[in-house]
Amino acid sequence: MIGSLSFATFENIAFYYPIRGEVEIWLLLQEFYKRNGGVFFPKVVEHNLELVRCHEGTSFIKGSYGIPEPPDVSSVSESILDCIFVPGVAFDRQGFRIGYGGGYYDAFLSRFPCLKIGLAYDFQLIDRLPVHEGDVPCDGVVSESEIIGRVL
């Protein structure tokens, strides 16, 4: 199902650099580059995630927590994004996720009014996760075999 995502309505997408078994995004990224879409990746800046516009061939450097990040920092309007692809350790059927516990992604997601799509492997989907104040659900979750919620 992940490979069937259509970018027809998206001009600007935030991707993530997959770590620790998160869903690989590289084929989606290459497809989006072919459409000349705006590609953004998060970077930790002073305990917040900020977006950096990237281009094909952008070199990533080891950033906070050992996660590769783009080297530059740029100011990006919250209204520019059409979609954010969201990583996670687990997702539930209501769109909530568990990450690696820093709370960075929930704070980041709360700033953007765009579509938020969690990318998961089937084994990462469960019926219900505990939800805490400040948790931001994804609008939809896409795995190898199913689509939950809104993804377009």
mmCIF file of C-alpha atoms in Angstrom:
data_model
loop_
_atom_site.group_PDB
_atom_site.id
_atom_site.type_symbol
_atom_site.label_atom_id
_atom_site.label_comp_id
_atom_site.label_asym_id
_atom_site.label_seq_id
_atom_site.Cartn_x
_atom_site.Cartn_y
_atom_site.Cartn_z
ATOM 1 C CA MET A 1 0.000 0.000 0.000
ATOM 2 C CA ILE A 2 2.852 2.410 0.732
ATOM 3 C CA GLY A 3 4.053 2.169 -2.853
ATOM 4 C CA SER A 4 0.571 3.069 -4.092
ATOM 5 C CA LEU A 5 0.543 6.534 -2.491
ATOM 6 C CA SER A 6 -0.157 9.228 -5.067
ATOM 7 C CA PHE A 7 1.569 12.587 -4.944
ATOM 8 C CA ALA A 8 -0.751 14.219 -7.482
ATOM 9 C CA THR A 9 -2.071 16.776 -5.016
ATOM 10 C CA PHE A 10 1.130 17.414 -3.049
ATOM 11 C CA GLU A 11 3.644 20.154 -3.800
ATOM 12 C CA ASN A 12 5.663 20.067 -0.567
ATOM 13 C CA ILE A 13 6.266 17.043 1.653
ATOM 14 C CA ALA A 14 8.279 16.564 4.829
ATOM 15 C CA PHE A 15 10.037 13.203 4.915
ATOM 16 C CA TYR A 16 12.102 11.658 7.728
ATOM 17 C CA TYR A 17 15.419 9.844 7.844
ATOM 18 C CA PRO A 18 14.510 6.260 8.838
ATOM 19 C CA ILE A 19 16.336 4.796 11.832
ATOM 20 C CA ARG A 20 16.040 1.636 13.936
ATOM 21 C CA GLY A 21 13.791 -0.257 11.522
ATOM 22 C CA GLU A 22 11.404 2.578 10.636
ATOM 23 C CA VAL A 23 9.757 2.334 7.226
ATOM 24 C CA GLU A 24 12.177 3.188 4.427
ATOM 25 C CA ILE A 25 11.117 6.284 2.502
ATOM 26 C CA TRP A 26 13.748 6.326 -0.248
ATOM 27 C CA LEU A 27 11.541 5.090 -3.122
ATOM 28 C CA LEU A 28 8.821 7.583 -2.180
ATOM 29 C CA LEU A 29 11.432 10.312 -1.984
ATOM 30 C CA GLN A 30 12.865 9.506 -5.430
ATOM 31 C CA GLU A 31 9.385 9.468 -6.929
ATOM 32 C CA PHE A 32 8.641 12.858 -5.421
ATOM 33 C CA TYR A 33 11.942 14.322 -6.649
ATOM 34 C CA LYS A 34 10.941 13.244 -10.171
ATOM 35 C CA ARG A 35 7.821 15.411 -9.832
ATOM 36 C CA ASN A 36 9.989 18.376 -8.797
ATOM 37 C CA GLY A 37 8.197 18.618 -5.506
ATOM 38 C CA GLY A 38 9.525 20.499 -2.503
ATOM 39 C CA VAL A 39 11.265 18.076 -0.154
ATOM 40 C CA PHE A 40 11.870 18.858 3.507
ATOM 41 C CA PHE A 41 13.550 16.966 6.347
ATOM 42 C CA PRO A 42 13.460 17.731 10.075
ATOM 43 C CA LYS A 43 16.492 18.884 12.018
ATOM 44 C CA VAL A 44 16.778 19.320 15.780
ATOM 45 C CA VAL A 45 17.504 22.959 16.619
ATOM 46 C CA GLU A 46 17.548 23.984 20.284
ATOM 47 C CA HIS A 47 15.263 21.124 21.397
ATOM 48 C CA ASN A 48 12.760 21.654 18.552
ATOM 49 C CA LEU A 49 12.347 20.087 15.146
ATOM 50 C CA GLU A 50 12.736 22.585 12.324
ATOM 51 C CA LEU A 51 12.341 21.907 8.624
ATOM 52 C CA VAL A 52 15.118 22.123 6.077
ATOM 53 C CA ARG A 53 14.452 22.167 2.339
ATOM 54 C CA CYS A 54 16.529 19.475 0.650
ATOM 55 C CA HIS A 55 17.431 18.726 -2.921
ATOM 56 C CA GLU A 56 18.407 15.521 -4.649
ATOM 57 C CA GLY A 57 21.941 14.835 -3.518
ATOM 58 C CA THR A 58 21.696 16.738 -0.222
ATOM 59 C CA SER A 59 24.298 15.313 2.144
ATOM 60 C CA PHE A 60 23.145 14.452 5.629
ATOM 61 C CA ILE A 61 25.318 14.688 8.720
ATOM 62 C CA LYS A 62 25.000 12.948 12.065
ATOM 63 C CA GLY A 63 22.810 15.196 14.160
ATOM 64 C CA SER A 64 21.132 15.076 17.510
ATOM 65 C CA TYR A 65 20.729 11.590 18.951
ATOM 66 C CA GLY A 66 22.831 10.211 16.076
ATOM 67 C CA ILE A 67 20.019 10.718 13.554
ATOM 68 C CA PRO A 68 21.213 11.974 10.151
ATOM 69 C CA GLU A 69 20.004 15.509 9.430
ATOM 70 C CA PRO A 70 20.477 18.061 6.656
ATOM 71 C CA PRO A 71 23.378 20.373 7.504
ATOM 72 C CA ASP A 72 21.573 23.680 7.014
ATOM 73 C CA VAL A 73 18.821 25.336 8.978
ATOM 74 C CA SER A 74 16.172 27.311 7.168
ATOM 75 C CA SER A 75 13.052 29.112 8.212
ATOM 76 C CA VAL A 76 9.974 27.479 6.709
ATOM 77 C CA SER A 77 6.425 28.701 7.056
ATOM 78 C CA GLU A 78 4.074 26.227 8.708
ATOM 79 C CA SER A 79 1.627 26.765 5.839
ATOM 80 C CA ILE A 80 3.980 25.574 3.082
ATOM 81 C CA LEU A 81 3.592 21.822 3.679
ATOM 82 C CA ASP A 82 0.914 19.665 2.096
ATOM 83 C CA CYS A 83 1.941 16.490 3.912
ATOM 84 C CA ILE A 84 4.257 15.150 6.587
ATOM 85 C CA PHE A 85 5.312 11.503 6.513
ATOM 86 C CA VAL A 86 5.551 10.445 10.144
ATOM 87 C CA PRO A 87 7.806 7.706 11.546
ATOM 88 C CA GLY A 88 7.015 5.632 14.585
ATOM 89 C CA VAL A 89 7.687 2.525 16.625
ATOM 90 C CA ALA A 90 3.960 1.676 16.717
ATOM 91 C CA PHE A 91 0.687 3.165 15.448
ATOM 92 C CA ASP A 92 -2.895 2.548 16.461
ATOM 93 C CA ARG A 93 -6.059 2.609 14.383
ATOM 94 C CA GLN A 94 -6.919 6.098 15.617
ATOM 95 C CA GLY A 95 -3.677 7.488 14.178
ATOM 96 C CA PHE A 96 -1.745 7.834 17.424
ATOM 97 C CA ARG A 97 1.861 6.746 17.527
ATOM 98 C CA ILE A 98 4.695 5.900 19.830
ATOM 99 C CA GLY A 99 8.096 7.242 18.894
ATOM 100 C CA TYR A 100 11.338 7.159 20.800
ATOM 101 C CA GLY A 101 10.065 9.167 23.758
ATOM 102 C CA GLY A 102 11.468 12.654 23.291
ATOM 103 C CA GLY A 103 8.185 14.323 22.361
ATOM 104 C CA TYR A 104 9.867 16.154 19.493
ATOM 105 C CA TYR A 105 7.545 14.855 16.798
ATOM 106 C CA ASP A 106 4.304 15.625 18.639
ATOM 107 C CA ALA A 107 5.409 19.213 19.239
ATOM 108 C CA PHE A 108 6.517 19.428 15.605
ATOM 109 C CA LEU A 109 3.268 17.959 14.240
ATOM 110 C CA SER A 110 1.138 20.294 16.340
ATOM 111 C CA ARG A 111 2.572 23.288 14.450
ATOM 112 C CA PHE A 112 1.531 22.114 10.983
ATOM 113 C CA PRO A 113 -2.072 22.144 9.703
ATOM 114 C CA CYS A 114 -1.235 19.808 6.805
ATOM 115 C CA LEU A 115 -2.010 16.120 6.260
ATOM 116 C CA LYS A 116 -0.018 13.815 8.542
ATOM 117 C CA ILE A 117 0.551 10.266 7.281
ATOM 118 C CA GLY A 118 2.160 7.625 9.480
ATOM 119 C CA LEU A 119 4.194 5.004 7.650
ATOM 120 C CA ALA A 120 4.212 1.605 9.326
ATOM 121 C CA TYR A 121 4.974 -2.031 8.788
ATOM 122 C CA ASP A 122 2.006 -4.330 9.456
ATOM 123 C CA PHE A 123 3.542 -5.584 12.702
ATOM 124 C CA GLN A 124 3.642 -1.981 14.008
ATOM 125 C CA LEU A 125 -0.163 -1.600 13.860
ATOM 126 C CA ILE A 126 -2.136 -2.241 17.030
ATOM 127 C CA ASP A 127 -5.719 -1.548 18.044
ATOM 128 C CA ARG A 128 -5.128 1.116 20.680
ATOM 129 C CA LEU A 129 -2.167 2.876 22.250
ATOM 130 C CA PRO A 130 -2.168 4.823 25.493
ATOM 131 C CA VAL A 131 -2.730 8.496 24.650
ATOM 132 C CA HIS A 132 -1.184 11.333 26.629
ATOM 133 C CA GLU A 133 -1.787 15.051 26.703
ATOM 134 C CA GLY A 134 0.085 16.612 23.779
ATOM 135 C CA ASP A 135 -0.042 13.511 21.570
ATOM 136 C CA VAL A 136 -0.921 14.462 18.003
ATOM 137 C CA PRO A 137 -2.611 11.796 15.865
ATOM 138 C CA CYS A 138 -1.844 11.195 12.225
ATOM 139 C CA ASP A 139 -4.698 11.731 9.770
ATOM 140 C CA GLY A 140 -3.950 8.328 8.318
ATOM 141 C CA VAL A 141 -1.564 5.406 8.587
ATOM 142 C CA VAL A 142 -0.306 3.369 5.647
ATOM 143 C CA SER A 143 1.275 -0.067 6.010
ATOM 144 C CA GLU A 144 2.222 -2.810 3.599
ATOM 145 C CA SER A 145 -1.318 -4.148 3.467
ATOM 146 C CA GLU A 146 -3.746 -1.486 4.653
ATOM 147 C CA ILE A 147 -4.654 2.166 4.747
ATOM 148 C CA ILE A 148 -6.263 3.534 7.904
ATOM 149 C CA GLY A 149 -7.920 6.949 7.921
ATOM 150 C CA ARG A 150 -7.328 9.769 5.465
ATOM 151 C CA VAL A 151 -4.188 9.760 3.324
ATOM 152 C CA LEU A 152 -5.171 12.000 0.388
#
